Amino acid sequence: MVVLRIRNVHKRKYALICLCIAGFIMYRYLGMSGRGRRMSRKVGLCANTSQFTLEGEPFRIIGGSIHYFRVPRAYWRDRLMKMKACGINTLTTYVPWNLHQPEREVFSFQTQLDLQAYISLAAEMELWVILRPGPYISSELDLGGLPSWLLQDSSMRLRTTHPGFIQAVNTFFDKLIPKLVPLQFKKGGPIIAVQVENEYGSFAKDQSYMLFIKEALQSRGISELLLTSDKHKTLKSGGVDGVKLQKLNQRNIQELTAIQPNNPTMVMDYWTGWYDIWGELHHVLPPEDMVSTVREILRRGMSVNLYMFHGGSSFGFMSGALANPSYRALVPSYDYDAPLSESGEYTSKYAAYEPAIMYQHLSLWDALSFTEGPFKSTKPVNMENLPVNNRNGQSYGYTLYETIITRGGLLQSGDNVRDRALVFVDRSYIGLFKRQSLELGRRTLSLLVENCGRVHQGRELDKQRKGLVGDILLNNIPLRDFTIYSLDMKPSFLDRFVDFIKSNTFPGFFMGRLFAYGYPSDTFVKLPGWEKGVVFINGLNLGRYWSIGPQQTLYLPGPFLNSGINQV
């Protein structure tokens, strides 16, 4: 079969895309989905002819992507209902390994990460499902959805048959796949296809890797149609069964037909918008091109998946980053200019609350006594190799490195600060330290290093260790004897000191209260006058804020709020 990826100019216009799809269904496709009649469920989705068939009958996939991990569970039904009402017949979603296995021996498939419940809800809504379990998914997630503890292995080669990587994949799939097998089409569930990895053609470091993933799925009981998704320039190096494109034109269609003649074509990722990057402009794209392109896709007899139909939010430290041409971190909003907004509305609407006043303060230095550690090391240690979190290392947040300097001079980092550091001398702030140099006196030197997000795509995945990843030089001499504090910003860390608020100094922790009347509604958190940091509501990490934009607010779903007093 043939699968494409397209990026084009388009904009959030739920009504227009619904009319486009509905018109197609009414005039050319009504009654062909097969969902309304009893099915034997012996054959499943097939791609052996020029069009898909489901249980032997012609079937057109009209899909939409909504990621369960980016939408509050209380809103899953609402978002799927809106997608169903638009004429979509198939839900597509990725599965983020790093969220489901945050530590080697810790697995999470409950509450917000209850994938089985999400797929079952799709079945209840009479939606088919195409699942994309990775293990690498990109999806603009930190390290492309791979867990950061993999990087503790200095020889690690991600997305290859490197022994340490395939062992970790096997462990994860041993937990994940048995949960999915009963939800397949042939067993009465909604899963009609499973994607193998994601865009491996653009990576393609190991020719045997994709076959390993394919076998890893099938040997554990995945029996539905397998597909891949790649851009047209990298089809041959990444494909098991399918492809992706950036633009829809006649030449591309001819190339696809030549590679896989007599197979159905599908635009697996028709990008309905794009993600945003800190310090750059917000992506707003015109609706007319989106509608005209989708109409043309359907006219050609192709299947399509709208990526995204609803983007949601990359809560907490979930966001990824880009490596080329230089490091750039992504914002937490995953609005994507999709048919449904970040808050799930057809247009941007939100409720207004009274401002939350910060009335308690705790300086960074006072908070250090509540960290796990500190740890002594002759040389700097990167986040992933710190002996914290049951020796799984530190995944997100900040790390403080302190050492004594006996002379002043020029401080140089090379490329060893990942990603930015605030520099303090005797715990007084003197400047921002990235890849430049600083003049210092003879004092206690402190470097507060922030992980702004790991790159989520490309050939630099193996190099995404954070913190200080090498020597810091003072007058061309490496600094030694560090005291290291891990500030991973987990709720358990914050809970330790909320009752010990002392001083109003920066950087620090600031606590206030927000009062919500009755049943809380969705809203957005705006921070006028604040520079950079992270917002927590009732212990839930909403994500990073940064005054450089383009994102100026953080989406706060109503289910995250209590009726009455809320801690900010």
XYZ file of C-alpha atoms in Angstrom:
568
model
C 0.000 0.000 0.000
C 1.031 3.636 -0.347
C 0.947 6.265 2.387
C 1.910 9.911 1.979
C 2.794 12.843 4.217
C 1.869 16.327 3.090
C 2.548 19.756 4.462
C 0.598 22.532 2.829
C -0.840 25.885 3.786
C -4.146 25.628 5.596
C -5.953 26.865 8.678
C -8.388 25.878 11.382
C -11.799 25.779 9.697
C -13.849 22.985 11.176
C -16.979 23.890 9.246
C -15.252 23.997 5.866
C -13.481 20.676 6.229
C -16.673 19.075 7.541
C -18.601 20.316 4.536
C -15.885 19.013 2.221
C -15.891 15.538 3.774
C -19.647 15.401 4.242
C -20.229 16.355 0.623
C -17.902 13.619 -0.528
C -19.635 11.043 1.680
C -23.121 12.059 0.542
C -22.428 11.993 -3.170
C -19.757 9.374 -3.665
C -19.293 7.256 -0.598
C -22.490 6.950 1.434
C -23.031 3.484 2.842
C -19.640 2.032 1.917
C -17.908 2.113 5.337
C -19.279 -1.262 6.357
C -19.760 -0.185 9.975
C -23.507 -0.311 9.923
C -23.838 -4.023 9.056
C -22.741 -7.178 10.809
C -19.200 -8.163 9.884
C -17.547 -11.573 10.121
C -14.196 -9.951 11.045
C -12.138 -12.647 9.365
C -10.245 -10.606 6.782
C -9.776 -7.063 8.095
C -8.283 -4.127 6.223
C -6.539 -5.178 2.992
C -4.411 -3.292 0.500
C -4.111 -5.847 -2.289
C -5.936 -3.815 -4.940
C -6.093 -0.198 -6.034
C -8.396 0.608 -3.115
C -8.633 -0.503 0.479
C -11.123 -3.165 1.397
C -12.512 -3.910 4.843
C -13.950 -7.403 5.158
C -13.928 -7.633 1.365
C -15.882 -4.411 0.772
C -14.416 -1.152 -0.650
C -13.342 1.144 2.178
C -12.052 4.707 2.203
C -10.041 5.809 5.249
C -10.981 9.332 6.297
C -8.854 9.734 9.376
C -8.014 12.320 11.997
C -5.263 12.426 14.621
C -6.055 13.118 18.278
C -3.432 12.103 20.852
C -4.864 10.831 24.136
C -1.789 12.021 26.040
C -2.301 15.622 24.866
C -5.998 15.838 25.810
C -7.363 15.673 29.387
C -9.127 12.342 29.822
C -12.326 14.132 30.839
C -12.411 15.595 27.302
C -11.687 12.465 25.265
C -15.356 11.838 24.524
C -16.029 15.457 23.561
C -13.115 15.569 21.089
C -13.992 12.212 19.495
C -17.662 13.198 19.182
C -16.669 16.371 17.343
C -14.406 14.383 15.048
C -17.118 11.811 14.363
C -19.605 14.602 13.600
C -17.207 15.944 10.982
C -17.430 12.740 8.938
C -14.167 11.191 10.118
C -14.334 7.381 10.272
C -10.863 6.526 11.619
C -8.895 7.761 14.643
C -5.095 7.738 14.514
C -2.864 8.146 17.550
C 0.747 7.702 18.545
C 1.872 5.825 21.683
C 4.585 7.712 23.671
C 7.098 5.259 25.131
C 8.686 7.883 27.408
C 5.383 8.577 29.164
C 4.378 4.932 29.512
C 7.799 3.862 30.857
C 9.390 6.840 32.669
C 11.850 4.511 34.453
C 13.192 1.086 33.527
C 11.027 -0.768 36.021
C 8.076 1.654 36.068
C 5.167 1.380 33.609
C 2.095 3.612 33.473
C -1.130 2.721 31.641
C -3.631 4.327 33.992
C -5.746 7.515 34.114
C -4.433 9.931 31.464
C -2.358 7.145 29.861
C -5.074 4.478 29.772
C -4.631 3.593 26.105
C -7.031 0.657 26.266
C -9.808 2.917 27.557
C -9.117 5.439 24.781
C -9.291 2.822 22.046
C -12.433 1.311 23.597
C -14.024 4.758 23.642
C -13.233 5.120 19.929
C -15.006 1.809 19.327
C -18.011 3.044 21.297
C -18.046 6.124 19.042
C -17.959 3.800 15.994
C -14.518 4.969 14.918
C -11.890 2.657 13.488
C -8.343 3.046 14.816
C -4.915 3.140 13.180
C -2.364 2.797 15.971
C 1.180 4.136 15.787
C 3.102 2.487 18.669
C 6.607 3.445 17.578
C 8.806 2.796 19.487
C 10.040 6.104 18.004
C 7.154 8.404 17.099
C 8.623 11.929 16.665
C 5.321 13.811 17.226
C 7.281 16.856 18.428
C 7.870 15.092 21.765
C 11.039 15.184 23.856
C 13.495 12.759 22.191
C 10.748 11.767 19.751
C 8.911 9.845 22.486
C 11.927 7.749 23.503
C 12.735 7.603 27.248
C 15.775 9.659 28.258
C 17.196 6.883 30.449
C 18.279 5.141 27.245
C 21.014 7.788 26.990
C 22.718 6.559 30.160
C 24.467 4.078 27.855
C 27.343 6.099 26.372
C 27.460 3.774 23.341
C 23.689 3.899 22.718
C 22.561 4.018 19.095
C 18.882 4.835 19.096
C 16.576 3.432 16.397
C 19.024 0.659 15.472
C 19.563 -2.981 16.435
C 22.067 -1.876 19.082
C 21.680 -4.541 21.811
C 20.784 -2.073 24.554
C 18.097 -0.471 22.417
C 16.385 -3.625 21.162
C 16.432 -5.088 24.676
C 14.619 -1.991 25.943
C 12.152 -2.123 23.020
C 11.396 -5.772 23.739
C 10.741 -4.990 27.402
C 8.359 -2.167 26.494
C 6.549 -4.158 23.796
C 6.162 -7.057 26.234
C 4.044 -4.705 28.361
C 2.319 -2.724 25.596
C 1.372 -5.163 22.846
C -0.645 -7.657 24.985
C -2.911 -4.729 25.900
C -3.556 -4.044 22.204
C -4.002 -7.547 20.800
C -7.616 -7.997 22.057
C -8.533 -4.608 20.537
C -7.704 -5.632 16.959
C -10.383 -5.833 14.273
C -10.262 -9.598 13.882
C -10.843 -9.977 17.616
C -13.835 -7.649 17.655
C -11.979 -4.391 18.335
C -11.552 -1.160 16.325
C -7.833 -1.400 15.394
C -7.675 -1.965 11.631
C -3.981 -1.160 11.049
C -0.719 -0.607 12.925
C 2.119 1.648 11.795
C 5.687 0.322 12.025
C 7.998 2.989 13.538
C 7.812 6.483 12.014
C 9.564 8.045 8.997
C 12.544 5.717 9.303
C 13.583 6.498 5.750
C 14.916 9.896 6.856
C 17.016 8.155 9.549
C 17.879 4.752 8.069
C 21.022 3.932 10.060
C 20.347 0.184 10.213
C 18.839 -1.842 7.356
C 17.698 -4.656 9.660
C 16.002 -2.380 12.198
C 12.603 -2.067 10.508
C 12.353 -5.820 10.039
C 13.125 -6.229 13.742
C 10.261 -3.873 14.688
C 7.895 -5.617 12.267
C 8.743 -8.989 13.770
C 8.488 -7.576 17.295
C 4.894 -6.574 16.585
C 3.799 -9.702 14.764
C 5.439 -12.158 17.165
C 3.456 -10.626 20.024
C 0.127 -11.041 18.256
C -0.359 -8.022 15.986
C -2.166 -9.481 12.970
C -3.805 -6.468 11.323
C -2.437 -4.588 8.307
C 1.025 -3.099 8.907
C 2.032 0.147 7.263
C 4.853 2.663 7.320
C 4.892 6.362 6.566
C 7.759 8.229 4.891
C 8.471 11.224 2.716
C 8.823 10.496 -0.972
C 12.597 11.083 -1.111
C 13.266 8.400 1.510
C 10.739 5.716 0.589
C 13.065 2.896 -0.369
C 15.202 3.176 2.777
C 12.317 3.332 5.235
C 9.370 1.416 3.896
C 7.877 -1.886 4.846
C 4.562 -1.143 3.189
C 4.075 2.603 2.576
C 5.229 6.196 2.006
C 4.738 9.931 2.713
C 5.008 13.104 0.671
C 5.318 16.805 1.367
C 3.259 18.107 -1.560
C 0.486 16.593 -3.631
C 1.268 16.839 -7.342
C 1.006 14.624 -10.396
C 4.704 13.742 -10.459
C 4.602 12.466 -6.874
C 1.537 10.365 -7.593
C 3.276 8.823 -10.599
C 6.353 8.021 -8.492
C 4.204 6.342 -5.850
C 2.351 4.304 -8.432
C 5.645 3.131 -9.896
C 6.964 2.015 -6.492
C 3.817 0.140 -5.478
C 1.517 -0.354 -8.480
C -2.034 -1.583 -7.938
C -2.018 -0.584 -4.263
C -4.194 2.014 -2.554
C -2.730 5.441 -1.849
C -3.163 7.270 1.448
C -2.047 10.645 2.715
C -1.111 9.431 6.179
C -0.220 12.876 7.475
C -1.946 15.785 5.785
C -0.601 18.554 8.011
C -3.496 20.860 8.897
C -1.045 23.393 10.327
C 2.320 23.357 12.058
C 3.945 23.530 15.464
C 5.450 26.681 16.996
C 9.012 27.432 18.158
C 10.054 29.747 20.975
C 11.133 33.151 19.641
C 9.586 32.684 16.196
C 6.251 33.651 14.672
C 3.018 31.763 15.345
C 1.952 29.601 12.413
C -1.439 30.676 11.075
C -2.300 29.203 7.706
C -5.209 29.945 5.296
C -8.171 27.525 5.238
C -8.819 27.567 1.521
C -5.719 25.579 0.605
C -6.511 22.911 3.182
C -10.037 22.418 1.911
C -9.062 22.426 -1.764
C -6.255 19.914 -1.154
C -8.448 17.547 0.863
C -11.110 17.793 -1.838
C -8.496 16.908 -4.475
C -7.228 13.966 -2.398
C -10.739 12.567 -2.148
C -11.461 13.231 -5.838
C -8.432 11.132 -6.774
C -9.832 8.183 -4.823
C -7.158 8.388 -2.119
C -7.543 7.942 1.620
C -6.442 10.690 4.006
C -5.569 11.341 7.632
C -5.714 14.890 9.021
C -2.690 15.528 11.234
C -3.833 17.040 13.477
C -7.622 17.102 13.705
C -7.164 18.299 17.283
C -3.672 18.942 18.640
C -4.201 19.668 22.323
C -1.274 20.516 24.611
C 2.170 19.100 25.297
C 1.758 19.451 29.045
C 4.724 19.550 31.411
C 8.135 19.012 29.815
C 6.734 16.962 26.934
C 7.795 19.305 24.088
C 10.650 18.458 21.749
C 13.137 20.622 19.865
C 14.885 21.023 16.510
C 18.625 20.596 15.916
C 19.081 22.154 12.472
C 20.224 24.671 11.485
C 20.594 25.420 15.227
C 18.991 24.276 18.465
C 15.421 25.606 18.848
C 12.945 24.523 21.511
C 9.213 23.991 20.870
C 6.381 25.642 22.789
C 4.012 23.506 24.920
C 0.932 24.431 22.893
C 0.142 21.830 20.216
C -2.749 23.828 18.793
C -1.324 23.092 15.314
C -3.903 25.445 13.765
C -6.032 22.300 13.481
C -9.817 22.132 12.807
C -10.357 22.047 16.588
C -8.400 24.554 18.670
C -6.067 23.669 21.535
C -9.012 23.925 23.932
C -11.258 21.833 21.673
C -13.394 24.685 20.381
C -14.388 25.506 16.840
C -13.099 29.004 17.619
C -10.910 30.289 20.452
C -13.070 30.827 23.555
C -12.170 30.719 27.197
C -13.563 31.633 30.605
C -12.032 34.448 32.680
C -11.043 34.159 36.320
C -9.695 36.727 38.746
C -5.888 37.073 38.795
C -3.920 34.714 41.035
C -1.717 36.681 43.428
C 1.646 35.199 44.375
C 1.796 35.580 48.142
C 4.475 33.057 49.185
C 8.032 32.731 47.973
C 10.951 30.341 48.271
C 14.358 31.110 46.794
C 16.221 28.555 44.738
C 18.905 28.358 47.392
C 16.421 27.639 50.194
C 14.835 24.908 48.042
C 18.097 22.977 47.636
C 17.686 21.261 51.006
C 14.610 19.495 49.614
C 16.354 17.952 46.596
C 17.486 14.347 46.296
C 21.188 14.628 47.016
C 23.346 16.631 46.546
C 25.931 14.571 44.691
C 29.671 15.048 44.593
C 31.610 14.549 41.377
C 35.099 15.463 40.236
C 33.803 16.167 36.718
C 30.410 17.458 35.535
C 27.732 14.740 35.173
C 24.938 15.127 32.610
C 21.300 14.873 33.714
C 20.674 11.393 32.367
C 23.558 9.914 34.389
C 22.759 11.478 37.756
C 22.064 8.806 40.437
C 18.431 9.872 40.970
C 14.985 8.365 40.345
C 16.071 4.825 41.206
C 19.239 5.379 39.159
C 17.242 6.134 36.007
C 18.759 9.616 35.850
C 17.031 12.973 35.493
C 14.708 13.383 32.505
C 13.528 17.002 32.680
C 13.836 20.261 34.559
C 16.947 21.950 35.907
C 20.289 20.910 37.380
C 22.468 23.102 39.601
C 26.249 22.651 39.424
C 28.415 24.352 42.064
C 32.177 24.525 42.463
C 34.742 26.766 44.155
C 36.928 28.934 41.938
C 40.164 30.283 43.385
C 40.832 32.876 40.733
C 38.993 35.117 38.345
C 39.134 34.985 34.598
C 37.346 33.870 31.449
C 34.654 31.148 31.705
C 34.125 29.093 28.535
C 31.621 26.320 27.795
C 32.337 25.207 24.247
C 29.138 23.299 23.391
C 28.830 21.634 26.802
C 25.898 23.600 28.283
C 22.614 21.928 27.303
C 20.608 24.026 26.876
C 21.022 27.312 28.775
C 22.487 28.219 32.149
C 22.087 31.051 34.621
C 25.480 31.872 36.171
C 25.845 32.918 39.800
C 28.892 34.018 41.791
C 28.385 33.622 45.528
C 24.767 32.961 44.570
C 24.341 36.396 42.996
C 23.205 36.342 39.365
C 25.761 37.656 36.866
C 24.487 36.513 33.466
C 23.207 33.934 30.987
C 25.662 31.297 29.820
C 25.138 29.294 26.632
C 28.050 28.995 24.247
C 29.744 32.283 24.978
C 32.340 33.360 27.545
C 32.003 35.236 30.841
C 34.495 37.150 33.012
C 34.545 35.976 36.646
C 36.086 36.925 39.978
C 37.269 34.653 42.801
C 34.045 33.232 44.269
C 31.709 30.239 44.563
C 30.504 29.493 41.025
C 26.959 28.151 40.450
C 25.476 27.125 37.107
C 21.718 26.521 36.957
C 21.311 24.523 33.746
C 17.899 24.153 32.108
C 16.840 21.304 29.829
C 14.714 23.123 27.242
C 13.655 19.899 25.473
C 15.374 17.140 23.521
C 15.432 17.133 19.729
C 12.584 14.957 18.434
C 13.797 14.118 14.924
C 16.866 13.806 12.725
C 20.251 12.151 13.120
C 21.205 13.865 16.395
C 18.997 11.744 18.684
C 21.966 9.914 20.206
C 23.464 13.253 21.312
C 20.525 14.591 23.322
C 22.048 14.389 26.799
C 21.308 17.444 28.933
C 22.929 19.427 31.729
C 26.699 19.863 31.583
C 27.829 17.253 29.068
C 31.537 18.085 29.212
C 34.126 20.330 30.790
C 33.646 23.997 31.670
C 36.886 25.924 31.312
C 38.184 28.779 33.425
C 41.189 30.384 31.766
C 41.364 27.260 29.550
C 41.618 24.965 32.612
C 38.762 22.496 33.291
C 36.829 23.125 36.503
C 36.655 20.222 38.951
C 34.972 19.121 42.205
C 31.302 19.843 41.606
C 28.360 19.642 43.963
C 25.302 18.773 41.863
C 21.628 19.296 42.727
C 18.844 17.667 40.686
C 15.750 19.845 40.346
C 13.504 17.686 38.178
C 10.391 19.677 39.166
C 8.300 16.616 39.958
C 5.224 17.156 42.169
C 6.889 15.097 44.909
C 9.752 17.631 44.958
C 7.452 20.645 45.108
C 5.326 19.077 47.833
C 8.327 18.989 50.159
C 8.636 22.742 50.579
C 5.288 24.420 49.999
C 4.975 24.953 53.745
C 8.440 26.509 54.046
C 8.087 29.655 51.958
C 10.723 32.187 53.044
C 12.132 34.867 50.768
C 11.148 36.835 47.661
C 14.221 36.467 45.447
C 14.894 35.326 41.890
C 15.224 32.641 40.719
C 12.738 30.999 43.005
C 9.379 29.377 43.582
C 6.251 31.503 43.906
C 2.930 30.214 45.189
C -0.515 31.751 44.947
C -4.172 30.772 44.907
C -6.861 30.852 42.264
C -10.519 30.675 43.255
C -12.962 28.975 40.873
C -16.713 29.315 41.390
C -19.037 26.385 40.740
C -18.042 23.945 38.000
C -14.629 25.104 36.661
C -14.378 26.020 32.979
C -11.425 25.962 30.629
C -9.185 29.003 30.717
C -5.698 30.187 29.805
C -2.893 31.330 32.119
C -1.273 34.598 31.078
C 1.877 35.919 32.779
C 2.379 39.596 31.898
C 5.716 40.837 33.227
C 7.086 37.373 33.964
C 10.180 36.285 32.033
C 10.663 32.504 31.954
C 9.636 29.514 33.999
C 7.124 26.731 34.547
C 3.510 26.839 35.780
C 1.966 24.213 38.080
C -1.751 24.077 38.921
C -2.641 21.832 41.868
C 0.644 20.012 41.301
C 0.042 19.454 37.547
C 2.730 20.814 35.230
C 1.086 22.945 32.503
C 4.389 23.590 30.744
C 7.011 26.243 30.169
C 6.335 29.939 29.619
C 8.759 32.374 28.004
C 8.189 36.038 27.238
C 9.891 35.830 23.822
C 6.752 34.110 22.419
C 5.074 33.279 20.168
C 3.012 31.442 22.805
C 1.792 33.940 25.392
C -0.663 31.789 27.366
C -0.842 28.255 28.758
C -4.023 26.240 28.266
C -5.621 25.280 31.602
C -8.371 22.648 31.175
C -11.336 22.900 33.509
C -10.832 19.324 34.844
C -7.438 20.413 36.243
C -9.204 22.887 38.549
C -11.085 22.372 41.794
C -14.298 24.140 42.683
C -12.983 26.561 45.273
C -9.309 27.119 46.048
C -6.588 26.054 43.596
C -2.831 26.215 44.171
C -0.759 28.015 41.535
